[in-house]
């Protein structure tokens, strides 16, 4: 049990027509998890609904217009000052070119069976390991 | 994919020293899922954090003082006007007497292997079926 305050983040599971996941590599200047592959997402702004946060974060980090399709799972990770609960959300994105923000340095569409070969951030690795058949999430 | 707006609810998984889950039976006057067994919980108030919502709902519905221990899973159900995503949260409750609100008509501490014998609301049944070893959630 954590004595730290809890925070809620969302992460968007966006797949293309071939079922590949959109992953972003975090900047080497990130405060945490630098250089690791992650999903688009981030913490909810105060008062923001989770689905609004998904749409906003996907737009900010990829330039894509997303809509929420459903919940895929939960995860957790620790930061120095907060215990973060992650809500993984299946999202649909309109076709378009991915345009990264300064938070990330690369993107890649990754086939499900290649995900664990990537240097994933820890909560995403745990999520993938728990969901061996990603089509089922 | 739902065209309805999304809402976020929390449900608290509170266990006693014997690992039994605290279940509440919804009132026969409830608008939805009347008479079905559920966990304490409910939807987030506007601007409310999920951990605050857990503490508030547990207090309102059981009279117990709770604290959040971590995330246990997600679920979903449909209401006429909203697609509800449920965040199941492990919570600790201080020992005390359960005092129900008008929303529920009974409570029971239920051993994990007896959960599926209860008339559970649909999202809770799906959650229990997905987590056959509740100690591991």
mmCIF file of C-alpha atoms in Angstrom:
data_model
loop_
_atom_site.group_PDB
_atom_site.id
_atom_site.type_symbol
_atom_site.label_atom_id
_atom_site.label_comp_id
_atom_site.label_asym_id
_atom_site.label_seq_id
_atom_site.Cartn_x
_atom_site.Cartn_y
_atom_site.Cartn_z
ATOM 1 C CA UNK A 1 0.000 0.000 0.000
ATOM 2 C CA UNK A 2 1.346 3.363 -1.034
ATOM 3 C CA UNK A 3 1.427 6.317 1.326
ATOM 4 C CA UNK A 4 1.882 8.635 -1.656
ATOM 5 C CA UNK A 5 -1.059 10.340 -3.309
ATOM 6 C CA UNK A 6 -2.631 8.606 -6.288
ATOM 7 C CA UNK A 7 -2.762 10.015 -9.775
ATOM 8 C CA UNK A 8 -4.647 8.751 -12.825
ATOM 9 C CA UNK A 9 -3.099 8.586 -16.283
ATOM 10 C CA UNK A 10 -4.547 7.299 -19.524
ATOM 11 C CA UNK A 11 -2.666 5.524 -22.304
ATOM 12 C CA UNK A 12 -4.138 4.998 -25.751
ATOM 13 C CA UNK A 13 -3.916 1.671 -27.522
ATOM 14 C CA UNK A 14 -4.141 2.683 -31.187
ATOM 15 C CA UNK A 15 -3.789 0.006 -33.849
ATOM 16 C CA UNK A 16 -3.552 0.242 -37.619
ATOM 17 C CA UNK A 17 -5.301 -1.970 -40.180
ATOM 18 C CA UNK A 18 -2.679 -4.665 -39.645
ATOM 19 C CA UNK A 19 -3.188 -4.688 -35.884
ATOM 20 C CA UNK A 20 0.130 -3.014 -35.160
ATOM 21 C CA UNK A 21 0.339 -0.772 -32.088
ATOM 22 C CA UNK A 22 1.414 2.857 -32.282
ATOM 23 C CA UNK A 23 4.393 3.276 -29.943
ATOM 24 C CA UNK A 24 6.325 6.452 -29.161
ATOM 25 C CA UNK A 25 9.881 6.611 -27.872
ATOM 26 C CA UNK A 26 10.219 9.002 -24.951
ATOM 27 C CA UNK A 27 12.730 11.802 -25.308
ATOM 28 C CA UNK A 28 16.194 11.438 -23.778
ATOM 29 C CA UNK A 29 15.365 14.705 -22.041
ATOM 30 C CA UNK A 30 12.319 13.204 -20.285
ATOM 31 C CA UNK A 31 12.380 13.346 -16.521
ATOM 32 C CA UNK A 32 11.376 9.689 -16.271
ATOM 33 C CA UNK A 33 11.655 6.581 -18.445
ATOM 34 C CA UNK A 34 13.855 8.370 -20.956
ATOM 35 C CA UNK A 35 14.398 6.611 -24.267
ATOM 36 C CA UNK A 36 11.780 3.976 -23.471
ATOM 37 C CA UNK A 37 8.891 3.054 -25.763
ATOM 38 C CA UNK A 38 5.455 3.982 -24.514
ATOM 39 C CA UNK A 39 1.903 4.529 -25.699
ATOM 40 C CA UNK A 40 0.507 8.006 -26.317
ATOM 41 C CA UNK A 41 -1.017 9.312 -23.124
ATOM 42 C CA UNK A 42 -0.498 11.162 -19.902
ATOM 43 C CA UNK A 43 -2.128 12.312 -16.753
ATOM 44 C CA UNK A 44 -5.548 13.806 -16.531
ATOM 45 C CA UNK A 45 -5.706 17.553 -16.134
ATOM 46 C CA UNK A 46 -7.614 18.632 -13.017
ATOM 47 C CA UNK A 47 -11.318 18.153 -13.644
ATOM 48 C CA UNK A 48 -10.775 16.451 -16.997
ATOM 49 C CA UNK A 49 -12.689 13.291 -17.945
ATOM 50 C CA UNK A 50 -10.588 10.279 -18.917
ATOM 51 C CA UNK A 51 -11.921 10.192 -22.476
ATOM 52 C CA UNK A 52 -11.183 13.880 -22.933
ATOM 53 C CA UNK A 53 -7.640 13.252 -21.697
ATOM 54 C CA UNK A 54 -7.147 10.465 -24.262
ATOM 55 C CA UNK A 55 -8.255 12.688 -27.134
ATOM 56 C CA UNK A 56 -6.109 15.608 -25.927
ATOM 57 C CA UNK A 57 -2.959 13.568 -25.276
ATOM 58 C CA UNK A 58 -3.165 11.720 -28.598
ATOM 59 C CA UNK A 59 -3.590 15.039 -30.429
ATOM 60 C CA UNK A 60 -0.700 16.658 -28.548
ATOM 61 C CA UNK A 61 1.692 13.753 -28.920
ATOM 62 C CA UNK A 62 0.849 12.396 -32.386
ATOM 63 C CA UNK A 63 -1.223 15.006 -34.205
ATOM 64 C CA UNK A 64 -3.899 12.345 -34.766
ATOM 65 C CA UNK A 65 -7.578 12.774 -34.015
ATOM 66 C CA UNK A 66 -8.681 9.960 -31.715
ATOM 67 C CA UNK A 67 -11.883 8.663 -30.202
ATOM 68 C CA UNK A 68 -12.250 6.265 -27.304
ATOM 69 C CA UNK A 69 -13.513 2.759 -28.052
ATOM 70 C CA UNK A 70 -13.333 1.147 -24.616
ATOM 71 C CA UNK A 71 -11.223 0.122 -21.645
ATOM 72 C CA UNK A 72 -8.395 -2.389 -22.101
ATOM 73 C CA UNK A 73 -6.847 -2.731 -18.660
ATOM 74 C CA UNK A 74 -5.093 -1.076 -15.760
ATOM 75 C CA UNK A 75 -1.528 -0.754 -14.601
ATOM 76 C CA UNK A 76 0.490 1.076 -12.013
ATOM 77 C CA UNK A 77 3.879 2.669 -11.615
ATOM 78 C CA UNK A 78 5.645 4.753 -9.009
ATOM 79 C CA UNK A 79 7.038 8.228 -9.406
ATOM 80 C CA UNK A 80 8.921 9.925 -6.569
ATOM 81 C CA UNK A 81 5.899 11.904 -5.435
ATOM 82 C CA UNK A 82 2.905 10.004 -6.778
ATOM 83 C CA UNK A 83 1.574 6.493 -7.213
ATOM 84 C CA UNK A 84 0.230 6.465 -10.771
ATOM 85 C CA UNK A 85 -2.664 4.261 -11.859
ATOM 86 C CA UNK A 86 -2.834 3.839 -15.641
ATOM 87 C CA UNK A 87 -6.066 3.238 -17.489
ATOM 88 C CA UNK A 88 -5.297 1.644 -20.877
ATOM 89 C CA UNK A 89 -7.899 2.653 -23.401
ATOM 90 C CA UNK A 90 -8.602 1.267 -26.850
ATOM 91 C CA UNK A 91 -8.810 4.230 -29.212
ATOM 92 C CA UNK A 92 -9.518 4.756 -32.886
ATOM 93 C CA UNK A 93 -7.433 7.308 -34.732
ATOM 94 C CA UNK A 94 -8.326 8.929 -38.034
ATOM 95 C CA UNK A 95 -5.793 8.117 -40.731
ATOM 96 C CA UNK A 96 -3.107 10.755 -40.949
ATOM 97 C CA UNK A 97 0.548 11.498 -40.576
ATOM 98 C CA UNK A 98 2.034 11.157 -37.102
ATOM 99 C CA UNK A 99 3.569 14.445 -35.953
ATOM 100 C CA UNK A 100 5.567 14.116 -32.743
ATOM 101 C CA UNK A 101 5.835 16.681 -29.972
ATOM 102 C CA UNK A 102 9.033 17.483 -28.098
ATOM 103 C CA UNK A 103 8.186 14.737 -25.597
ATOM 104 C CA UNK A 104 9.093 11.960 -28.028
ATOM 105 C CA UNK A 105 11.862 11.279 -30.504
ATOM 106 C CA UNK A 106 10.447 8.490 -32.644
ATOM 107 C CA UNK A 107 7.324 6.524 -33.403
ATOM 108 C CA UNK A 108 6.789 3.050 -34.761
ATOM 109 C CA UNK A 109 3.871 0.806 -35.636
ATOM 110 C CA UNK A 110 4.763 -2.461 -33.914
ATOM 111 C CA UNK A 111 3.263 -5.905 -34.553
ATOM 112 C CA UNK A 112 1.916 -7.486 -31.338
ATOM 113 C CA UNK A 113 4.430 -10.344 -31.429
ATOM 114 C CA UNK A 114 7.308 -7.851 -31.608
ATOM 115 C CA UNK A 115 6.229 -5.685 -28.684
ATOM 116 C CA UNK A 116 8.294 -7.467 -26.032
ATOM 117 C CA UNK A 117 11.433 -7.033 -28.146
ATOM 118 C CA UNK A 118 11.165 -3.264 -27.665
ATOM 119 C CA UNK A 119 12.632 -1.370 -24.714
ATOM 120 C CA UNK A 120 9.174 -0.776 -23.244
ATOM 121 C CA UNK A 121 8.545 1.321 -20.161
ATOM 122 C CA UNK A 122 7.818 -0.939 -17.220
ATOM 123 C CA UNK A 123 4.053 -0.551 -16.915
ATOM 124 C CA UNK A 124 3.564 -1.130 -20.643
ATOM 125 C CA UNK A 125 5.756 -4.239 -20.514
ATOM 126 C CA UNK A 126 3.644 -5.582 -17.653
ATOM 127 C CA UNK A 127 0.454 -4.792 -19.576
ATOM 128 C CA UNK A 128 1.688 -6.571 -22.732
ATOM 129 C CA UNK A 129 2.805 -9.606 -20.713
ATOM 130 C CA UNK A 130 -0.633 -9.828 -19.122
ATOM 131 C CA UNK A 131 -2.379 -9.596 -22.506
ATOM 132 C CA UNK A 132 -0.663 -12.100 -24.781
ATOM 133 C CA UNK A 133 -3.503 -11.859 -27.283
ATOM 134 C CA UNK A 134 -3.755 -8.111 -27.785
ATOM 135 C CA UNK A 135 -6.719 -8.474 -30.117
ATOM 136 C CA UNK A 136 -8.634 -9.644 -27.077
ATOM 137 C CA UNK A 137 -7.952 -6.620 -24.884
ATOM 138 C CA UNK B 1 -17.406 1.310 -30.316
ATOM 139 C CA UNK B 2 -19.955 3.310 -28.417
ATOM 140 C CA UNK B 3 -21.356 6.550 -29.747
ATOM 141 C CA UNK B 4 -22.532 7.438 -26.250
ATOM 142 C CA UNK B 5 -20.435 9.588 -23.937
ATOM 143 C CA UNK B 6 -18.095 7.810 -21.556
ATOM 144 C CA UNK B 7 -18.293 8.002 -17.801
ATOM 145 C CA UNK B 8 -15.870 6.723 -15.177
ATOM 146 C CA UNK B 9 -16.978 4.867 -12.058
ATOM 147 C CA UNK B 10 -14.927 3.341 -9.279
ATOM 148 C CA UNK B 11 -15.750 0.188 -7.330
ATOM 149 C CA UNK B 12 -13.958 -0.735 -4.111
ATOM 150 C CA UNK B 13 -12.709 -4.240 -3.477
ATOM 151 C CA UNK B 14 -12.667 -4.425 0.320
ATOM 152 C CA UNK B 15 -11.725 -7.692 1.999
ATOM 153 C CA UNK B 16 -11.785 -8.758 5.629
ATOM 154 C CA UNK B 17 -9.122 -10.744 7.489
ATOM 155 C CA UNK B 18 -10.452 -13.963 5.967
ATOM 156 C CA UNK B 19 -10.235 -12.617 2.415
ATOM 157 C CA UNK B 20 -13.993 -12.283 2.043
ATOM 158 C CA UNK B 21 -15.300 -9.490 -0.183
ATOM 159 C CA UNK B 22 -17.739 -6.863 1.038
ATOM 160 C CA UNK B 23 -20.775 -6.974 -1.244
ATOM 161 C CA UNK B 24 -23.868 -4.786 -1.134
ATOM 162 C CA UNK B 25 -27.276 -5.667 -2.542
ATOM 163 C CA UNK B 26 -28.741 -2.852 -4.580
ATOM 164 C CA UNK B 27 -32.131 -1.572 -3.547
ATOM 165 C CA UNK B 28 -35.246 -2.815 -5.325
ATOM 166 C CA UNK B 29 -35.926 0.886 -5.906
ATOM 167 C CA UNK B 30 -32.671 1.366 -7.834
ATOM 168 C CA UNK B 31 -33.036 2.631 -11.371
ATOM 169 C CA UNK B 32 -30.650 -0.029 -12.666
ATOM 170 C CA UNK B 33 -29.518 -3.496 -11.601
ATOM 171 C CA UNK B 34 -32.062 -3.616 -8.795
ATOM 172 C CA UNK B 35 -31.641 -6.389 -6.265
ATOM 173 C CA UNK B 36 -28.228 -7.350 -7.651
ATOM 174 C CA UNK B 37 -25.061 -7.668 -5.581
ATOM 175 C CA UNK B 38 -22.389 -5.106 -6.248
ATOM 176 C CA UNK B 39 -19.286 -3.574 -4.708
ATOM 177 C CA UNK B 40 -19.384 -0.203 -2.953
ATOM 178 C CA UNK B 41 -18.709 2.523 -5.487
ATOM 179 C CA UNK B 42 -20.150 4.913 -7.993
ATOM 180 C CA UNK B 43 -19.345 7.539 -10.522
ATOM 181 C CA UNK B 44 -16.835 10.277 -10.035
ATOM 182 C CA UNK B 45 -18.227 13.687 -9.224
ATOM 183 C CA UNK B 46 -17.153 16.357 -11.722
ATOM 184 C CA UNK B 47 -13.532 17.251 -11.028
ATOM 185 C CA UNK B 48 -13.119 14.511 -8.417
ATOM 186 C CA UNK B 49 -10.035 12.280 -8.385
ATOM 187 C CA UNK B 50 -10.678 8.527 -8.529
ATOM 188 C CA UNK B 51 -9.165 7.902 -5.077
ATOM 189 C CA UNK B 52 -11.312 10.628 -3.545
ATOM 190 C CA UNK B 53 -14.364 9.038 -5.165
ATOM 191 C CA UNK B 54 -13.515 5.642 -3.622
ATOM 192 C CA UNK B 55 -13.224 7.115 -0.126
ATOM 193 C CA UNK B 56 -16.436 9.133 -0.523
ATOM 194 C CA UNK B 57 -18.521 6.302 -1.986
ATOM 195 C CA UNK B 58 -17.374 3.760 0.603
ATOM 196 C CA UNK B 59 -18.208 6.223 3.396
ATOM 197 C CA UNK B 60 -21.617 7.040 1.917
ATOM 198 C CA UNK B 61 -22.610 3.448 1.200
ATOM 199 C CA UNK B 62 -21.066 1.552 4.131
ATOM 200 C CA UNK B 63 -20.096 4.075 6.797
ATOM 201 C CA UNK B 64 -16.553 2.680 6.698
ATOM 202 C CA UNK B 65 -13.422 4.770 6.358
ATOM 203 C CA UNK B 66 -11.412 3.508 3.387
ATOM 204 C CA UNK B 67 -8.087 4.168 1.768
ATOM 205 C CA UNK B 68 -6.977 3.145 -1.702
ATOM 206 C CA UNK B 69 -4.344 0.412 -1.995
ATOM 207 C CA UNK B 70 -4.085 0.022 -5.769
ATOM 208 C CA UNK B 71 -5.800 -0.798 -9.037
ATOM 209 C CA UNK B 72 -7.337 -4.234 -9.570
ATOM 210 C CA UNK B 73 -8.821 -4.095 -13.056
ATOM 211 C CA UNK B 74 -11.286 -2.483 -15.407
ATOM 212 C CA UNK B 75 -14.750 -3.276 -16.650
ATOM 213 C CA UNK B 76 -17.515 -1.712 -18.667
ATOM 214 C CA UNK B 77 -21.276 -1.593 -18.788
ATOM 215 C CA UNK B 78 -23.909 0.283 -20.721
ATOM 216 C CA UNK B 79 -26.568 2.586 -19.364
ATOM 217 C CA UNK B 80 -29.160 4.176 -21.645
ATOM 218 C CA UNK B 81 -27.273 7.458 -21.928
ATOM 219 C CA UNK B 82 -23.680 6.600 -21.029
ATOM 220 C CA UNK B 83 -21.013 3.992 -21.611
ATOM 221 C CA UNK B 84 -19.537 3.411 -18.157
ATOM 222 C CA UNK B 85 -15.926 2.340 -17.616
ATOM 223 C CA UNK B 86 -15.347 0.877 -14.150
ATOM 224 C CA UNK B 87 -12.035 1.098 -12.370
ATOM 225 C CA UNK B 88 -11.874 -1.643 -9.706
ATOM 226 C CA UNK B 89 -9.735 -0.500 -6.813
ATOM 227 C CA UNK B 90 -8.311 -2.473 -3.925
ATOM 228 C CA UNK B 91 -9.156 -0.580 -0.754
ATOM 229 C CA UNK B 92 -8.495 -0.997 2.939
ATOM 230 C CA UNK B 93 -11.293 -0.214 5.338
ATOM 231 C CA UNK B 94 -10.917 0.519 9.039
ATOM 232 C CA UNK B 95 -12.717 -2.039 11.163
ATOM 233 C CA UNK B 96 -16.206 -0.925 12.001
ATOM 234 C CA UNK B 97 -19.862 -1.635 11.632
ATOM 235 C CA UNK B 98 -21.335 -1.462 8.146
ATOM 236 C CA UNK B 99 -24.127 1.101 7.970
ATOM 237 C CA UNK B 100 -26.034 1.003 4.697
ATOM 238 C CA UNK B 101 -27.499 3.966 2.843
ATOM 239 C CA UNK B 102 -30.871 3.948 1.097
ATOM 240 C CA UNK B 103 -29.160 2.704 -2.065
ATOM 241 C CA UNK B 104 -28.708 -0.811 -0.678
ATOM 242 C CA UNK B 105 -30.802 -3.289 1.257
ATOM 243 C CA UNK B 106 -28.225 -5.765 2.536
ATOM 244 C CA UNK B 107 -24.539 -6.433 2.850
ATOM 245 C CA UNK B 108 -22.554 -9.621 3.086
ATOM 246 C CA UNK B 109 -18.915 -10.652 3.425
ATOM 247 C CA UNK B 110 -18.533 -13.296 0.714
ATOM 248 C CA UNK B 111 -15.736 -15.863 0.352
ATOM 249 C CA UNK B 112 -14.081 -15.663 -3.091
ATOM 250 C CA UNK B 113 -15.211 -19.174 -4.069
ATOM 251 C CA UNK B 114 -18.829 -18.252 -3.324
ATOM 252 C CA UNK B 115 -18.915 -15.029 -5.342
ATOM 253 C CA UNK B 116 -20.265 -16.574 -8.538
ATOM 254 C CA UNK B 117 -23.165 -18.127 -6.612
ATOM 255 C CA UNK B 118 -24.468 -14.635 -5.885
ATOM 256 C CA UNK B 119 -26.766 -12.664 -8.197
ATOM 257 C CA UNK B 120 -23.958 -10.313 -9.176
ATOM 258 C CA UNK B 121 -24.417 -7.284 -11.403
ATOM 259 C CA UNK B 122 -23.045 -8.017 -14.849
ATOM 260 C CA UNK B 123 -19.798 -6.072 -14.771
ATOM 261 C CA UNK B 124 -18.862 -7.538 -11.375
ATOM 262 C CA UNK B 125 -19.605 -11.061 -12.610
ATOM 263 C CA UNK B 126 -17.334 -10.474 -15.604
ATOM 264 C CA UNK B 127 -14.621 -9.104 -13.305
ATOM 265 C CA UNK B 128 -14.810 -12.104 -10.959
ATOM 266 C CA UNK B 129 -14.744 -14.545 -13.883
ATOM 267 C CA UNK B 130 -11.615 -12.842 -15.221
ATOM 268 C CA UNK B 131 -9.900 -13.004 -11.823
ATOM 269 C CA UNK B 132 -10.313 -16.559 -10.555
ATOM 270 C CA UNK B 133 -7.650 -15.976 -7.915
ATOM 271 C CA UNK B 134 -8.938 -12.829 -6.227
ATOM 272 C CA UNK B 135 -5.936 -12.620 -3.931
ATOM 273 C CA UNK B 136 -3.898 -11.925 -7.024
ATOM 274 C CA UNK B 137 -5.875 -8.929 -8.249
#
